[in-house]
XYZ file of C-alpha atoms in Angstrom:
380
model
C 32.493 -7.183 4.094
C 34.517 -5.146 1.637
C 34.499 -1.472 0.833
C 31.450 0.752 0.832
C 30.217 1.836 -2.581
C 27.653 4.339 -3.800
C 25.038 2.432 -5.834
C 22.454 3.698 -8.318
C 19.540 1.707 -9.745
C 17.340 2.261 -12.788
C 14.037 0.464 -12.365
C 11.029 0.004 -14.654
C 7.644 0.298 -12.902
C 5.099 -1.315 -15.186
C 1.330 -1.708 -14.921
C -1.282 -3.578 -16.925
C -2.700 -0.934 -19.249
C -5.014 -3.132 -21.306
C -8.729 -3.730 -20.905
C -9.245 -6.736 -18.628
C -12.183 -7.806 -20.778
C -10.546 -7.141 -24.177
C -8.476 -9.272 -26.509
C -5.237 -8.738 -28.410
C -7.007 -7.770 -31.640
C -9.407 -5.273 -30.138
C -8.442 -3.849 -26.758
C -8.469 -0.328 -25.346
C -5.814 0.929 -22.935
C -5.553 3.088 -19.861
C -2.268 5.015 -19.745
C -1.042 7.762 -17.452
C 2.318 9.425 -17.050
C 4.172 12.500 -15.818
C 5.196 15.286 -18.176
C 8.314 16.180 -16.211
C 10.367 14.352 -13.654
C 9.366 14.043 -9.987
C 12.222 14.381 -7.516
C 12.261 13.593 -3.810
C 14.718 12.284 -1.235
C 14.879 10.035 1.802
C 17.370 10.546 4.633
C 19.172 7.666 6.301
C 22.151 7.141 8.616
C 25.376 5.239 7.999
C 27.125 3.831 11.056
C 29.775 1.520 9.703
C 32.435 -0.156 11.885
C 35.816 -0.386 10.165
C 37.007 -3.987 10.242
C 40.677 -3.109 9.812
C 40.515 -0.399 12.497
C 38.752 -1.911 15.570
C 36.735 0.556 17.623
C 36.468 3.032 14.773
C 33.443 3.761 12.596
C 32.307 6.004 9.826
C 29.117 7.858 10.790
C 27.338 9.891 8.145
C 23.949 11.342 7.268
C 23.034 10.550 3.671
C 20.019 11.016 1.417
C 18.824 8.611 -1.212
C 17.572 10.562 -4.193
C 14.576 9.386 -6.223
C 13.498 10.470 -9.690
C 10.221 9.292 -11.217
C 9.709 9.866 -14.917
C 8.128 8.411 -18.025
C 8.969 8.168 -21.693
C 6.780 9.208 -24.591
C 5.383 7.257 -27.509
C 5.252 10.268 -29.836
C 7.332 13.334 -30.596
C 4.577 15.677 -29.381
C 4.936 14.226 -25.875
C 1.196 13.728 -25.509
C 1.005 9.926 -25.233
C 3.054 8.481 -22.338
C 4.767 5.123 -22.400
C 2.964 2.300 -20.584
C 5.367 2.332 -17.648
C 7.188 4.640 -15.262
C 10.963 4.870 -14.902
C 12.458 5.215 -11.451
C 16.066 6.130 -10.751
C 17.406 5.793 -7.211
C 20.811 7.296 -6.457
C 23.195 7.496 -3.501
C 22.502 4.059 -2.020
C 25.541 3.450 0.181
C 26.197 -0.270 0.635
C 28.887 -2.956 0.381
C 27.197 -4.921 -2.381
C 24.137 -4.955 -4.632
C 22.109 -7.263 -2.366
C 22.564 -4.879 0.561
C 21.688 -1.894 -1.646
C 18.489 -3.640 -2.724
C 17.543 -4.228 0.915
C 17.812 -0.490 1.559
C 15.354 0.470 -1.210
C 12.911 -2.457 -1.348
C 10.431 -1.049 1.189
C 10.547 2.350 -0.539
C 9.773 0.638 -3.852
C 6.758 -1.098 -2.316
C 5.513 2.263 -1.014
C 6.030 3.883 -4.441
C 4.194 1.076 -6.281
C 1.278 1.157 -3.836
C 1.101 4.939 -4.031
C 1.130 4.997 -7.836
C -1.451 2.186 -7.963
C -3.713 4.065 -5.573
C -3.288 7.307 -7.491
C -3.914 5.706 -10.893
C -7.140 4.165 -9.621
C -8.274 7.418 -8.022
C -8.241 8.923 -11.515
C -9.598 5.818 -13.260
C -13.238 6.273 -14.245
C -13.705 2.742 -15.624
C -12.848 0.275 -12.872
C -14.690 -2.565 -14.569
C -12.281 -2.594 -17.524
C -9.100 -1.221 -15.942
C -7.582 -2.048 -12.555
C -3.922 -1.015 -12.954
C -1.409 -2.332 -10.444
C 2.121 -0.906 -10.554
C 5.000 -3.347 -9.994
C 8.720 -3.264 -10.649
C 10.456 -5.504 -13.181
C 13.186 -7.500 -11.442
C 14.844 -8.624 -14.657
C 15.335 -5.131 -16.054
C 16.914 -3.409 -13.019
C 20.146 -1.754 -14.080
C 22.736 -1.218 -11.338
C 25.809 0.986 -11.319
C 28.316 1.675 -8.544
C 31.115 4.109 -7.813
C 33.408 4.571 -4.792
C 31.833 6.165 -1.737
C 34.085 9.189 -1.369
C 33.718 9.887 2.400
C 34.595 6.257 3.114
C 37.605 6.336 0.799
C 38.803 9.633 2.286
C 38.565 8.282 5.821
C 40.489 5.135 4.894
C 43.187 7.298 3.334
C 43.524 9.297 6.556
C 43.568 6.161 8.678
C 46.302 4.676 6.530
C 48.609 7.663 7.175
C 50.077 7.084 10.673
C 51.458 10.011 12.722
C 54.716 9.313 14.559
C 55.806 11.005 17.819
C 58.237 10.433 20.728
C 56.916 10.637 24.287
C 58.637 12.149 27.340
C 60.420 8.873 28.036
C 61.902 8.735 24.569
C 59.470 5.992 23.439
C 58.480 6.186 19.768
C 54.731 5.876 19.011
C 52.629 5.577 15.855
C 49.211 7.255 16.255
C 46.265 6.504 13.978
C 44.011 9.553 13.608
C 40.295 8.958 13.190
C 37.565 11.348 12.152
C 34.664 10.270 14.333
C 31.836 11.841 12.390
C 31.213 12.883 8.820
C 28.168 14.941 7.915
C 26.887 15.374 4.395
C 23.988 17.425 3.136
C 22.582 17.016 -0.357
C 20.407 19.780 -1.713
C 17.673 18.740 -4.103
C 15.031 20.575 -6.025
C 11.493 19.437 -6.681
C 10.269 20.069 -10.217
C 6.998 18.229 -10.658
C 4.106 18.523 -13.055
C 2.258 16.227 -15.409
C -0.768 14.019 -15.510
C -0.318 12.888 -11.926
C -0.695 15.633 -9.349
C 2.477 16.542 -7.428
C 0.947 17.199 -4.024
C -1.301 14.181 -4.250
C 1.586 11.823 -5.071
C 3.965 13.105 -2.402
C 1.316 13.398 0.316
C 0.222 9.812 -0.319
C 3.817 8.585 -0.430
C 4.836 10.342 2.796
C 1.631 9.797 4.780
C 2.245 8.149 8.159
C -0.420 5.472 8.164
C -1.705 3.405 11.063
C -2.141 -0.369 11.048
C -5.790 -0.140 9.998
C -5.120 1.989 6.930
C -2.108 -0.177 6.096
C -4.398 -3.219 6.052
C -6.911 -1.490 3.753
C -4.250 -0.365 1.275
C -2.566 -3.768 1.176
C -5.850 -5.594 0.546
C -6.722 -3.119 -2.211
C -3.238 -3.378 -3.766
C -3.423 -7.197 -3.887
C -6.782 -6.982 -5.683
C -5.402 -4.803 -8.485
C -3.857 -5.964 -11.748
C -4.569 -9.287 -13.433
C -5.398 -11.134 -10.212
C -8.107 -13.799 -10.514
C -11.614 -12.264 -10.216
C -12.602 -14.487 -7.293
C -9.427 -13.519 -5.456
C -10.075 -9.838 -6.181
C -13.573 -10.186 -4.745
C -12.351 -11.887 -1.553
C -9.696 -9.236 -0.851
C -12.063 -6.345 -1.534
C -14.834 -7.826 0.599
C -12.342 -8.076 3.451
C -12.362 -4.264 3.362
C -16.168 -4.269 3.504
C -16.115 -6.537 6.560
C -13.528 -4.250 8.153
C -15.712 -1.149 7.840
C -18.772 -3.045 9.089
C -16.904 -3.540 12.384
C -14.912 -0.295 12.404
C -17.946 1.931 11.784
C -20.684 -0.175 13.380
C -21.812 2.918 15.288
C -22.832 4.557 11.998
C -25.160 1.708 10.968
C -28.235 3.206 12.635
C -29.282 -0.179 14.012
C -30.986 -0.912 17.322
C -30.769 -4.152 19.293
C -34.011 -6.136 19.182
C -33.417 -7.870 22.496
C -31.935 -6.557 25.713
C -29.475 -8.606 27.754
C -32.316 -9.532 30.092
C -34.502 -10.650 27.170
C -31.706 -12.828 25.786
C -31.124 -14.488 29.159
C -34.862 -15.158 29.552
C -35.048 -16.822 26.128
C -31.954 -18.924 26.856
C -33.344 -20.082 30.196
C -36.572 -21.101 28.457
C -34.714 -23.062 25.784
C -32.255 -24.573 28.266
C -35.102 -26.224 30.130
C -36.260 -27.965 26.960
C -32.878 -29.250 25.775
C -32.206 -32.934 26.205
C -28.721 -32.960 24.697
C -25.466 -33.870 26.374
C -23.961 -31.149 28.569
C -21.271 -30.155 26.058
C -23.735 -30.021 23.175
C -26.233 -28.011 25.196
C -23.511 -25.531 26.112
C -22.540 -25.132 22.456
C -26.165 -24.667 21.367
C -26.831 -22.043 24.036
C -23.588 -20.204 23.249
C -24.462 -20.012 19.537
C -27.998 -18.857 20.299
C -26.754 -16.218 22.730
C -24.417 -14.760 20.116
C -27.088 -14.696 17.416
C -29.793 -13.267 19.669
C -27.455 -10.578 21.032
C -26.556 -9.451 17.496
C -30.132 -9.243 16.204
C -31.061 -5.710 15.144
C -34.107 -4.019 13.721
C -32.458 -3.701 10.274
C -30.507 -6.243 8.251
C -26.887 -6.347 7.157
C -27.481 -4.763 3.744
C -29.234 -1.726 5.197
C -26.601 -1.331 7.903
C -23.821 -1.428 5.315
C -25.623 1.115 3.132
C -26.114 3.393 6.156
C -22.416 3.197 7.064
C -21.274 4.027 3.528
C -23.772 6.875 3.244
C -22.504 8.321 6.534
C -18.989 8.132 5.032
C -20.392 10.241 2.163
C -20.351 7.305 -0.257
C -23.872 7.549 -1.636
C -23.500 6.460 -5.253
C -20.969 5.198 -7.768
C -20.510 5.164 -11.516
C -20.862 1.862 -13.371
C -20.328 1.894 -17.149
C -21.680 5.431 -17.367
C -24.667 4.679 -15.139
C -25.108 5.881 -11.585
C -25.689 3.178 -8.985
C -27.136 4.220 -5.627
C -25.548 2.862 -2.468
C -28.678 1.536 -0.810
C -30.098 -1.625 0.697
C -30.756 -3.180 -2.719
C -27.283 -2.674 -4.187
C -25.576 -3.819 -0.983
C -27.784 -6.912 -0.785
C -26.563 -7.957 -4.244
C -22.948 -7.785 -3.091
C -23.743 -9.675 0.116
C -25.642 -12.385 -1.811
C -22.654 -12.886 -4.099
C -20.356 -12.949 -1.083
C -22.450 -15.667 0.575
C -22.530 -17.651 -2.672
C -18.733 -17.686 -3.000
C -17.750 -17.789 0.674
C -20.286 -20.353 1.857
C -21.558 -22.019 -1.316
C -25.010 -20.694 -0.477
C -27.218 -23.076 -2.473
C -30.269 -20.969 -1.655
C -29.044 -18.378 -4.156
C -28.360 -20.768 -7.039
C -31.675 -20.127 -8.752
C -31.529 -16.388 -8.202
C -29.876 -13.979 -10.610
C -26.631 -13.100 -8.889
C -24.596 -10.043 -9.711
C -21.802 -10.839 -12.207
C -18.514 -11.047 -10.390
C -16.697 -8.643 -12.738
C -19.360 -6.006 -12.096
C -19.234 -6.704 -8.366
C -15.449 -6.309 -8.385
C -15.749 -3.006 -10.272
C -18.279 -1.721 -7.721
C -16.115 -2.849 -4.807
C -13.054 -1.259 -6.421
C -14.837 2.092 -6.318
C -16.392 1.658 -2.865
C -13.184 0.419 -1.218
C -11.077 3.126 -2.847
C -13.395 5.794 -1.474
C -13.252 4.191 1.980
C -9.444 4.390 1.791
C -9.655 8.022 0.672
C -11.966 8.731 3.622
C -9.455 7.177 6.043
C -6.588 9.128 4.443
C -8.510 12.405 4.729
C -9.307 11.637 8.351
C -5.620 11.048 9.167
C -4.563 14.180 7.298
C -7.165 16.226 9.181
C -5.954 14.879 12.535
C -2.365 15.738 11.590
C -3.400 19.320 10.758
C -5.174 19.687 14.112
C -2.102 18.433 15.981
């Protein structure tokens, strides 16, 4: 595979800063940056068999070093550039493709974290939905020899000769079985993005449920088609309807016994084929069992209110999270998901406004889940 090298990469992390509803002649921008560099590190292990020396390996503890920064558009350093710069150092690999494989997941985490953080501090989600992504074409790679590897090869290439008790001459290859390295780094971090917020989000150990929420939200950011944005964001709404059903404050209208009585009554009046009758009764049983004393919109509003999401800001106006506002989102969902013709003559919520509302609601749901995980970690 060739010799190990120590790779470094300079990567541009860009986001759409322009107003989604603007044009080239007249468009406002949303820009954020960091006033000074953010440093952190990530430990990893090298366990590399040596092809020319069977049975021997180089084993080392290394740390990739990350530096997040931004440039400035003016000498006063008050207006950041419209992108972040990321430098990753000490990526030990044989070739560039392997080095990329070692940092790709970290880059995804960094882009998701920055996107989440930018939108936490974005007060106009109807016009701006920034999504941070790296630019493949502008990645600048550099490489230098990996010194521990070179040193070990030098030692292995210097045989030691000795004569045993029988007068036989031997050549002994000496191998250093383990190499340990420690890299000390400092963390100097301040600027428009909060240090603790960025690093806590980046390093948070998330479960599968939170991972799903963040990925759906991340896909919906940027210049994605509005319909696609709506679908991904409403997937988060449907998740919380199931996840927090106990907070809906709804009561079943029919008991199990009531449902069975109704089904027996209907079964006696069905004259369909056996398979069709079974399907009809199964559908009825599911619908009857799910019937509650309040509708979906009120249940959703109750859940969000219990999660302390009681209102949101929309173009400077406060919108209450209640049955009415949730019904508008559900009506639009039914229109797009099912082609609900019954809503064609009604005034549906504009999809860009719906997306902006869902951006805020879903972000606050994610923040709630993050806070819950952080609280559990503190208790443990």
